[in-house]
CSV table of C-alpha atoms in Angstrom, one decimal:
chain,number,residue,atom,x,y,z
A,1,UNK,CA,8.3,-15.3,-6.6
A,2,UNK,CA,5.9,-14.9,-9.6
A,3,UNK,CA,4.8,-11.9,-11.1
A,4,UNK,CA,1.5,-9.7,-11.5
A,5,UNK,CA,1.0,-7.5,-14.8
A,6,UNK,CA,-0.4,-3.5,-13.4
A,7,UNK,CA,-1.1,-2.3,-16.8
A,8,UNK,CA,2.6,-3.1,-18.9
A,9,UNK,CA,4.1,-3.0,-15.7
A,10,UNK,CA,5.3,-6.8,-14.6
A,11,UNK,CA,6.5,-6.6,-11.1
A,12,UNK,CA,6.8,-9.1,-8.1
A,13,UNK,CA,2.9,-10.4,-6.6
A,14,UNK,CA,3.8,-9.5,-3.6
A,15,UNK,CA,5.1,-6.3,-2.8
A,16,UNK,CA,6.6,-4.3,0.2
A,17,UNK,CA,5.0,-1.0,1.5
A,18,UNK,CA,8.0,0.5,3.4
A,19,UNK,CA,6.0,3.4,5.5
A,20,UNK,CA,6.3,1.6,8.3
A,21,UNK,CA,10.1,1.7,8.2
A,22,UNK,CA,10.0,5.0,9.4
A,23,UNK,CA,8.5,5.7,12.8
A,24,UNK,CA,4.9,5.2,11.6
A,25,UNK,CA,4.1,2.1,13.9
A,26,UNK,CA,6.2,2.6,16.7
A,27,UNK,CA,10.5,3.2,17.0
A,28,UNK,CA,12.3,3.0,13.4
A,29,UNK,CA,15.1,0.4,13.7
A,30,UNK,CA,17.2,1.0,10.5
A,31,UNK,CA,19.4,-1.5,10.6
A,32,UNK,CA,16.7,-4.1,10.5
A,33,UNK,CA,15.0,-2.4,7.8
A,34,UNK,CA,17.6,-2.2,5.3
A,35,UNK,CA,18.6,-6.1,6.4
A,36,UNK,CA,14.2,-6.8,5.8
A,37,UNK,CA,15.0,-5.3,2.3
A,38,UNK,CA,17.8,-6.6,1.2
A,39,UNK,CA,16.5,-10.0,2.3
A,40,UNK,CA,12.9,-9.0,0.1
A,41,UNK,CA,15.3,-8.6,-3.1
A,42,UNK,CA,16.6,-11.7,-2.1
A,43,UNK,CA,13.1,-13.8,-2.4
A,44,UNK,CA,12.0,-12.3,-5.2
A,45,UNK,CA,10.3,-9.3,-3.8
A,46,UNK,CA,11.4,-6.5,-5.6
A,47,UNK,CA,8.5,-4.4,-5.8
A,48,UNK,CA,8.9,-1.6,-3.5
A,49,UNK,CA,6.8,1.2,-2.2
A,50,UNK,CA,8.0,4.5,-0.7
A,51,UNK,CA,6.0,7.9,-0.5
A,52,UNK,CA,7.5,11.7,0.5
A,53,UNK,CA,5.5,12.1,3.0
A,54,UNK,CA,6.8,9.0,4.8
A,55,UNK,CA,8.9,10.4,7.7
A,56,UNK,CA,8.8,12.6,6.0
A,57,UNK,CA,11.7,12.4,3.7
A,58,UNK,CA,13.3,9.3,5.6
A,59,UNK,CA,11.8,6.6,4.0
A,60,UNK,CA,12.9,7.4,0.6
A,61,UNK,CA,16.3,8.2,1.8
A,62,UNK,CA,16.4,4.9,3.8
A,63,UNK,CA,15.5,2.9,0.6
A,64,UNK,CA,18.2,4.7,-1.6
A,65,UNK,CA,20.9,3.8,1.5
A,66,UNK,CA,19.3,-0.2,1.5
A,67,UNK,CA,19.3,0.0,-2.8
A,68,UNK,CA,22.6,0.9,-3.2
A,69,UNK,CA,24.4,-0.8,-5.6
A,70,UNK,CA,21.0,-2.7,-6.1
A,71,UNK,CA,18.7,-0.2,-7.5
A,72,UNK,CA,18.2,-2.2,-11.2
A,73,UNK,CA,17.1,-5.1,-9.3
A,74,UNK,CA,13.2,-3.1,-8.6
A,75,UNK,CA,10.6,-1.2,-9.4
A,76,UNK,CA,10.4,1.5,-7.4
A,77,UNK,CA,7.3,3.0,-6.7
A,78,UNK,CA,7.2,6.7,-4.5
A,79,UNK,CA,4.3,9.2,-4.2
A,80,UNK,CA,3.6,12.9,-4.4
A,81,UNK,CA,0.9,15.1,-3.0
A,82,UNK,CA,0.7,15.5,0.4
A,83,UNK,CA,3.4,17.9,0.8
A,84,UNK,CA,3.0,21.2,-0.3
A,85,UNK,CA,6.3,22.3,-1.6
A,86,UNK,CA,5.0,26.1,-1.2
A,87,UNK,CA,4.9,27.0,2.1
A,88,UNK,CA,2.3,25.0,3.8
A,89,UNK,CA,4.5,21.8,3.7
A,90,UNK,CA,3.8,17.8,4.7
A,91,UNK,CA,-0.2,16.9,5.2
A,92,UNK,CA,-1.5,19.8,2.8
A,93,UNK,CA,-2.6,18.3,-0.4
A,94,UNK,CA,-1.0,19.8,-3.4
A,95,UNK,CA,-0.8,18.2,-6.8
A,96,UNK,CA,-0.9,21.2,-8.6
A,97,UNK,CA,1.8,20.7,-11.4
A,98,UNK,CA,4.2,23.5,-10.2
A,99,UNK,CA,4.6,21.0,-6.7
A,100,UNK,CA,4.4,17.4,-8.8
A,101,UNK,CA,7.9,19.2,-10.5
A,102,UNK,CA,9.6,20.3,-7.1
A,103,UNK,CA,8.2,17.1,-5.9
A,104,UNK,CA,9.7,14.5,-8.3
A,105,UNK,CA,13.3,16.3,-8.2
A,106,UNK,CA,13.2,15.9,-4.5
A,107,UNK,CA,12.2,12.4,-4.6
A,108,UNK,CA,14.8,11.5,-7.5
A,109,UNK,CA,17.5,12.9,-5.2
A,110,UNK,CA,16.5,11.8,-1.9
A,111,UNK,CA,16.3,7.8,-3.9
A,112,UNK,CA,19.6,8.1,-5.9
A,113,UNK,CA,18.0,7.3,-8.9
A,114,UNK,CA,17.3,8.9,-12.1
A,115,UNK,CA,14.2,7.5,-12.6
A,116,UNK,CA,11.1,6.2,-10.6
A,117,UNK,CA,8.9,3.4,-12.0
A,118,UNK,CA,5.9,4.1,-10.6
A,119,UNK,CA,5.1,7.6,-9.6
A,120,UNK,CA,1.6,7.8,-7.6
A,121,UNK,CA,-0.9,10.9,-6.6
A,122,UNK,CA,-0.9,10.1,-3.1
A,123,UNK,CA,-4.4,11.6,-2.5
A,124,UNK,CA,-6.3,13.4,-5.3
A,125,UNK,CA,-6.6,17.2,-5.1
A,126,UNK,CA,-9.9,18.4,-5.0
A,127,UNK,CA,-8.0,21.8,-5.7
A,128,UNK,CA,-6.7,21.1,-9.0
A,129,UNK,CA,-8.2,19.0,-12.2
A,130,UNK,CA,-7.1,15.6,-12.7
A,131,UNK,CA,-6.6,16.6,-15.9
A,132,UNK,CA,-3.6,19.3,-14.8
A,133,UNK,CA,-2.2,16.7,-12.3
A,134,UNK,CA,-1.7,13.7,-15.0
A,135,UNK,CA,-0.5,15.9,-17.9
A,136,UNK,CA,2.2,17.0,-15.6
A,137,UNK,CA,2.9,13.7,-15.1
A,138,UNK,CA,2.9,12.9,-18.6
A,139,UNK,CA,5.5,15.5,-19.1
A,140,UNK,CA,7.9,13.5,-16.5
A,141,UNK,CA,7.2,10.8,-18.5
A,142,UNK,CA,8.7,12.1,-21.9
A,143,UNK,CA,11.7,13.6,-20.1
A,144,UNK,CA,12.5,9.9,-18.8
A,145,UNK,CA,11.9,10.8,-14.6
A,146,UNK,CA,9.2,9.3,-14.4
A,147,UNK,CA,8.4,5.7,-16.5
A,148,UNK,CA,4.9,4.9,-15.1
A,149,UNK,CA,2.0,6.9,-13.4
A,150,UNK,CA,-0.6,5.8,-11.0
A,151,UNK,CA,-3.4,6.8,-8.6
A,152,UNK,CA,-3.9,6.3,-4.8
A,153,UNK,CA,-7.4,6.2,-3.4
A,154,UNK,CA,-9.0,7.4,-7.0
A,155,UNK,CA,-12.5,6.6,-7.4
A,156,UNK,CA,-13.6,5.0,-10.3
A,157,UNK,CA,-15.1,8.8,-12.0
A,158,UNK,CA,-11.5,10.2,-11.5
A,159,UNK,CA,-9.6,6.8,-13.0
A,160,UNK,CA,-12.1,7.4,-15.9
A,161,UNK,CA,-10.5,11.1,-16.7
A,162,UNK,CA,-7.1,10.4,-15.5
A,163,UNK,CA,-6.7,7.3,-18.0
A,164,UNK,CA,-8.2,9.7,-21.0
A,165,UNK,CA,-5.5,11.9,-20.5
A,166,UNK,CA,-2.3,9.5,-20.4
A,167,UNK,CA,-2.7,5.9,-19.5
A,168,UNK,CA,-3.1,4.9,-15.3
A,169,UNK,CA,-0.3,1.9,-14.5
A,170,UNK,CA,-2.0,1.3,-11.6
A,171,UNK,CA,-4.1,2.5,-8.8
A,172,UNK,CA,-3.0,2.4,-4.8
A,173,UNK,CA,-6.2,1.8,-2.5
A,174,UNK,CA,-6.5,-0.5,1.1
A,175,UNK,CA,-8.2,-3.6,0.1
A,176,UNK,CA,-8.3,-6.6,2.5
A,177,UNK,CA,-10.9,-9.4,4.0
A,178,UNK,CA,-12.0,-6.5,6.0
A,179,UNK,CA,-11.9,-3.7,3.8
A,180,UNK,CA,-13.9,-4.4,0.5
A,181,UNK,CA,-14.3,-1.1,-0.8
A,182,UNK,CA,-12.9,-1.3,-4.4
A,183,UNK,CA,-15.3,-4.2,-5.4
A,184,UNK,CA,-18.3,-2.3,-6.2
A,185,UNK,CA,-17.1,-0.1,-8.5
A,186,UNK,CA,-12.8,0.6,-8.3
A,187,UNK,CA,-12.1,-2.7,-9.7
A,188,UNK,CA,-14.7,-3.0,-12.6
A,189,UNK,CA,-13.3,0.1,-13.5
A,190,UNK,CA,-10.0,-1.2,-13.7
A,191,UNK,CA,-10.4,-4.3,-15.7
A,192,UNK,CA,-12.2,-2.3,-18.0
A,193,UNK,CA,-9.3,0.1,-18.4
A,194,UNK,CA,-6.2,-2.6,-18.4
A,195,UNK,CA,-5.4,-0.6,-14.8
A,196,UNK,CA,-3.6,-2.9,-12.0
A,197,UNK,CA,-4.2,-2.8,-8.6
A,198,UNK,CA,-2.2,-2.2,-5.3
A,199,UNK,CA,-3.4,-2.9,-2.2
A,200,UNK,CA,-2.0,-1.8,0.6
A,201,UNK,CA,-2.9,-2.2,4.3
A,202,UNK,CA,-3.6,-6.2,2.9
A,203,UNK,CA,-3.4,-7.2,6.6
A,204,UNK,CA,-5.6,-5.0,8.3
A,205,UNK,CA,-2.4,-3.3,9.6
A,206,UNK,CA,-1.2,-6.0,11.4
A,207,UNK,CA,-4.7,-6.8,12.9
A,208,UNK,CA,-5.5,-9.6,10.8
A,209,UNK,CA,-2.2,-11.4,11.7
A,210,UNK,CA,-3.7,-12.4,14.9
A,211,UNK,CA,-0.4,-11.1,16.7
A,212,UNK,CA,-2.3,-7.9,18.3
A,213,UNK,CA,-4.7,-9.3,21.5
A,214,UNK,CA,-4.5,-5.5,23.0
A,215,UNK,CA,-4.0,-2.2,22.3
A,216,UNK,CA,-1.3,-2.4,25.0
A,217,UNK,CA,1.0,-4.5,22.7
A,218,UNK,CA,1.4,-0.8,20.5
A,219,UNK,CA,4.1,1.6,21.2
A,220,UNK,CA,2.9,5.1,22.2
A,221,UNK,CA,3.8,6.2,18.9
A,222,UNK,CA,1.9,4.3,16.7
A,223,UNK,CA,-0.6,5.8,14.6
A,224,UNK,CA,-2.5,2.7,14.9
A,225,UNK,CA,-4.1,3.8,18.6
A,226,UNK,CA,-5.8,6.3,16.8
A,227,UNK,CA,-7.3,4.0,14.1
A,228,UNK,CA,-11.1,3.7,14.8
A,229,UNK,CA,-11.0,-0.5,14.5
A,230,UNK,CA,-8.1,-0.6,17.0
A,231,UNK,CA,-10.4,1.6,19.6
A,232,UNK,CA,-12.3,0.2,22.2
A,233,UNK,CA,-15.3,-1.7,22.0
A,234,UNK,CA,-14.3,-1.7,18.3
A,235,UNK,CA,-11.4,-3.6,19.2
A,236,UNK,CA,-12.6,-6.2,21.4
A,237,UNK,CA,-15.0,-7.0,17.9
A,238,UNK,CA,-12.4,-7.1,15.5
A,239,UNK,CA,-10.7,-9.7,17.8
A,240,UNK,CA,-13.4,-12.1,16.5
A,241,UNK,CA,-12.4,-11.4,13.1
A,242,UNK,CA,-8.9,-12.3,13.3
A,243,UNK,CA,-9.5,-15.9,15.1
A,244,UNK,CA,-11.9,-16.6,12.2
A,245,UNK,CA,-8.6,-16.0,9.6
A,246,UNK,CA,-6.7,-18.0,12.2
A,247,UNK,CA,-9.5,-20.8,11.8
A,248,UNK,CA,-8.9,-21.2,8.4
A,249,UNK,CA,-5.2,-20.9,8.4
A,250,UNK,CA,-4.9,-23.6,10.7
A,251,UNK,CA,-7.2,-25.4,8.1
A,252,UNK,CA,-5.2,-24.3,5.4
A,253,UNK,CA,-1.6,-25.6,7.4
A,254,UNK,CA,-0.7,-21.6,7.1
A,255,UNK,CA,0.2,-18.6,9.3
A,256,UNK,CA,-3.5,-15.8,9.4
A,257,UNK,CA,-1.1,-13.4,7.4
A,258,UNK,CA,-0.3,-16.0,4.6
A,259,UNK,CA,-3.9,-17.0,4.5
A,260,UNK,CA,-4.9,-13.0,4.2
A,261,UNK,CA,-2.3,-12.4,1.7
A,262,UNK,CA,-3.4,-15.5,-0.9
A,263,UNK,CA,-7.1,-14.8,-0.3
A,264,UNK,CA,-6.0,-11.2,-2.2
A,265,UNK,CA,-3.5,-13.0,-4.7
A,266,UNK,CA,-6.7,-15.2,-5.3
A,267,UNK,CA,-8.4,-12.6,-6.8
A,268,UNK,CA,-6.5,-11.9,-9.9
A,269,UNK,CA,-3.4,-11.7,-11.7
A,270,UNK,CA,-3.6,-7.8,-11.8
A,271,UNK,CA,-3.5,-7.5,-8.4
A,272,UNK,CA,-0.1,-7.0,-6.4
A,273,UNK,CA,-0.2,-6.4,-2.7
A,274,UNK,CA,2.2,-4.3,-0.8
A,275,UNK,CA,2.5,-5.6,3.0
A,276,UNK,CA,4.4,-3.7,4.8
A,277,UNK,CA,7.2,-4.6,7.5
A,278,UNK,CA,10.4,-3.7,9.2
A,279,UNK,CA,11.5,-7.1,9.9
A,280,UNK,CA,13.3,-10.2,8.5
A,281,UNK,CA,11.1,-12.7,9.9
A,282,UNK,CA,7.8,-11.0,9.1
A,283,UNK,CA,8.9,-10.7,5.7
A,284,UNK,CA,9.6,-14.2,5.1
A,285,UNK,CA,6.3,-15.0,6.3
A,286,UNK,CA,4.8,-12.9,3.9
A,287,UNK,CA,6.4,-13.6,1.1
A,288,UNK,CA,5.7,-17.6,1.5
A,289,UNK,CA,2.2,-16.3,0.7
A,290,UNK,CA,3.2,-17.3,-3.0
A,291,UNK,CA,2.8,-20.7,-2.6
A,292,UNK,CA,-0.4,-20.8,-0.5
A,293,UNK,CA,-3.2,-22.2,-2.7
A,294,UNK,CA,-6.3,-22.2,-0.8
A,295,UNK,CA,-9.4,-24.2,-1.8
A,296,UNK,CA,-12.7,-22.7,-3.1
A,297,UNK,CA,-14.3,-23.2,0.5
A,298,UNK,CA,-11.8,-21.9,2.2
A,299,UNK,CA,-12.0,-18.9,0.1
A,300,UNK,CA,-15.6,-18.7,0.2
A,301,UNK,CA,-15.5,-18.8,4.0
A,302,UNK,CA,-12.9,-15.8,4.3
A,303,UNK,CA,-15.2,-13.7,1.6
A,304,UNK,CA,-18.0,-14.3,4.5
A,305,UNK,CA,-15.8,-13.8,7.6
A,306,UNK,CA,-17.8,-11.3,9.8
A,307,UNK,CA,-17.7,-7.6,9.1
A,308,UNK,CA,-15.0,-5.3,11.4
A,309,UNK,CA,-16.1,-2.5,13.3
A,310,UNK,CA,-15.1,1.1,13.1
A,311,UNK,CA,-13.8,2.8,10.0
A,312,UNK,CA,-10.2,2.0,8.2
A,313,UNK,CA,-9.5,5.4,8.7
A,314,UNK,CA,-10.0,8.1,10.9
A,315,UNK,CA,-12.9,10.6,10.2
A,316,UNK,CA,-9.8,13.0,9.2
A,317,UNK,CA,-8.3,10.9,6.7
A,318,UNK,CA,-11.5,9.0,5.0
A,319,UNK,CA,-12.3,12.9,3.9
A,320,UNK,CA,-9.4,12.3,1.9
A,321,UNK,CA,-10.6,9.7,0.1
A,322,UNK,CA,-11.8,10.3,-3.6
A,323,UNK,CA,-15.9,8.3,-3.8
């Protein structure tokens, strides 16, 4: 697997977002997770991301169980911020610094490290100044818990004060073929600033694969039903946007995920996307993504597939979302 440089941080291009290990998209199946990560570490992917809120709790305990033994081989990346360590608990934004200390002790524990490589604001907290939130972090960072800080969904205004206070590593935001939002000003931003970028959802969550032909295919529990592009008329739409991937990638002698993946990795070596899976196979799909090279027309024509319909988010969650 090659690399991608976010900021001085090298890491594997192609990550592996574990939220989904956890009960986010249907049943957890443990075993399989920890077998999909050890099998990561053994391609070359050892670039992993975890958050608190994931479970919560779980996923970063689940990684420290699959990592043991192994931990030196990745950078480990975890967020903080949407637990509220003071009472109001998981889905209340807090990145006050009192919480990014509780915070970061948890994590450390519940990882079995002493150290994480890359520790994220999950959202930003319109309650307290950036400024507040990144000199904590900058503390962690001379007391050796934490060796890299980063942003999630920042925009560009808030990267800008952030990076005056201690350097950004990187910054977390969805960015795919159907999600463009960082182009017009995130990523400027970041090349300005020597800032990498993460993105996550890279395959539409999972819609862009061209596996998902109904809603019926989901498990009652997966937070995807309630995603406005996986809704109803929105749906039958966005199937029109997969088979025009899957167009391509039969062009291109590639899976639609592969093709989705290398369309990202296409667009710079500061750029490191984090799919996310709980199984073996999709994972070695994914990570054969290196070695697709597609040509400038195929690339042009998935930079004009058509436009989805519905939001990425729900109406809840994009008010989350620093513009």
């Amino acid at each position: 697997m090659r690399t991608a440089n976010l900021g001085a941080l090298t890491v594997s291009r192609l990550g592996l977002g574990a939220m989904g290990m956890s009960g986010i998209y249907g049943t957890a199946e443990e075993e399989e997770s920890i077998r999909t990560i050890h099998r990561a570490l053994d391609l070359g992917v050892t670039f992993l991301d975890t958050a608190e809120i994931y479970g919560p709790y779980h996923n970063e305990e689940l990684l420290a169980r699959a990592l043991k033994g192994r931990r030196d081989e990745v950078v480990l990346a975890t967020k903080f911020g949407l637990v509220s360590h003071a009472g109001k608990g998981p889905g209340h934004l807090d990145s006050s610094p009192a919480n990014i200390r509780t915070a970061v002790d948890g994590s450390l524990k519940r990882l079995g490290t002493d150290h994480i490589d890359l520790y994220y604001q999950h959202r930003v907290d319109p309650n307290t100044p950036i400024e507040d939130t990144v000199g904590a972090l900058a503390d962690l960072v001379v007391q050796g818990k934490v060796r890299h800080i980063g942003l999630s969904e920042a925009g560009a205004k808030t990267i800008r004060r952030a990076h005056a206070v201690h350097p950004i590593t990187a910054v977390q935001s969805e960015y795919s073929l159907w999600t463009r939002d960082p182009e017009e000003e995130v990523l400027p931003v970041l090349r300005e600033l020597g800032i990498g970028f993460v993105p996550y959802s890279p395959l539409g969550r999972g819609f862009l694969t061209g596996q998902i032909r109904s809603v019926d295919d989901l498990e009652d529990s997966d937070f995807r039903k309630s995603n406005p592009r996986f809704e109803g008329e929105n749906f039958q739409h966005n199937l029109k946007v997969a088979d025009e991937v899957r167009e391509i990638a039969t062009e291109a002698g590639a899976t639609p995920a592969q093709v989705a993946l290398a369309w990202l990795l296409a667009q710079g070596s500061d750029i490191a996307p984090i799919p996310g899976t709980k199984r073996v196979s999709r994972l070695e799909e994914n990570a054969a993504a290196d070695t697709v090279e597609l040509t400038p027309e195929q690339l042009d024509k998935l930079r004009r597939i058509t436009p989805p319909a519905g939001e990425h988010h729900s109406e809840a969650q994009m008010r989350m979302l620093d513009r």
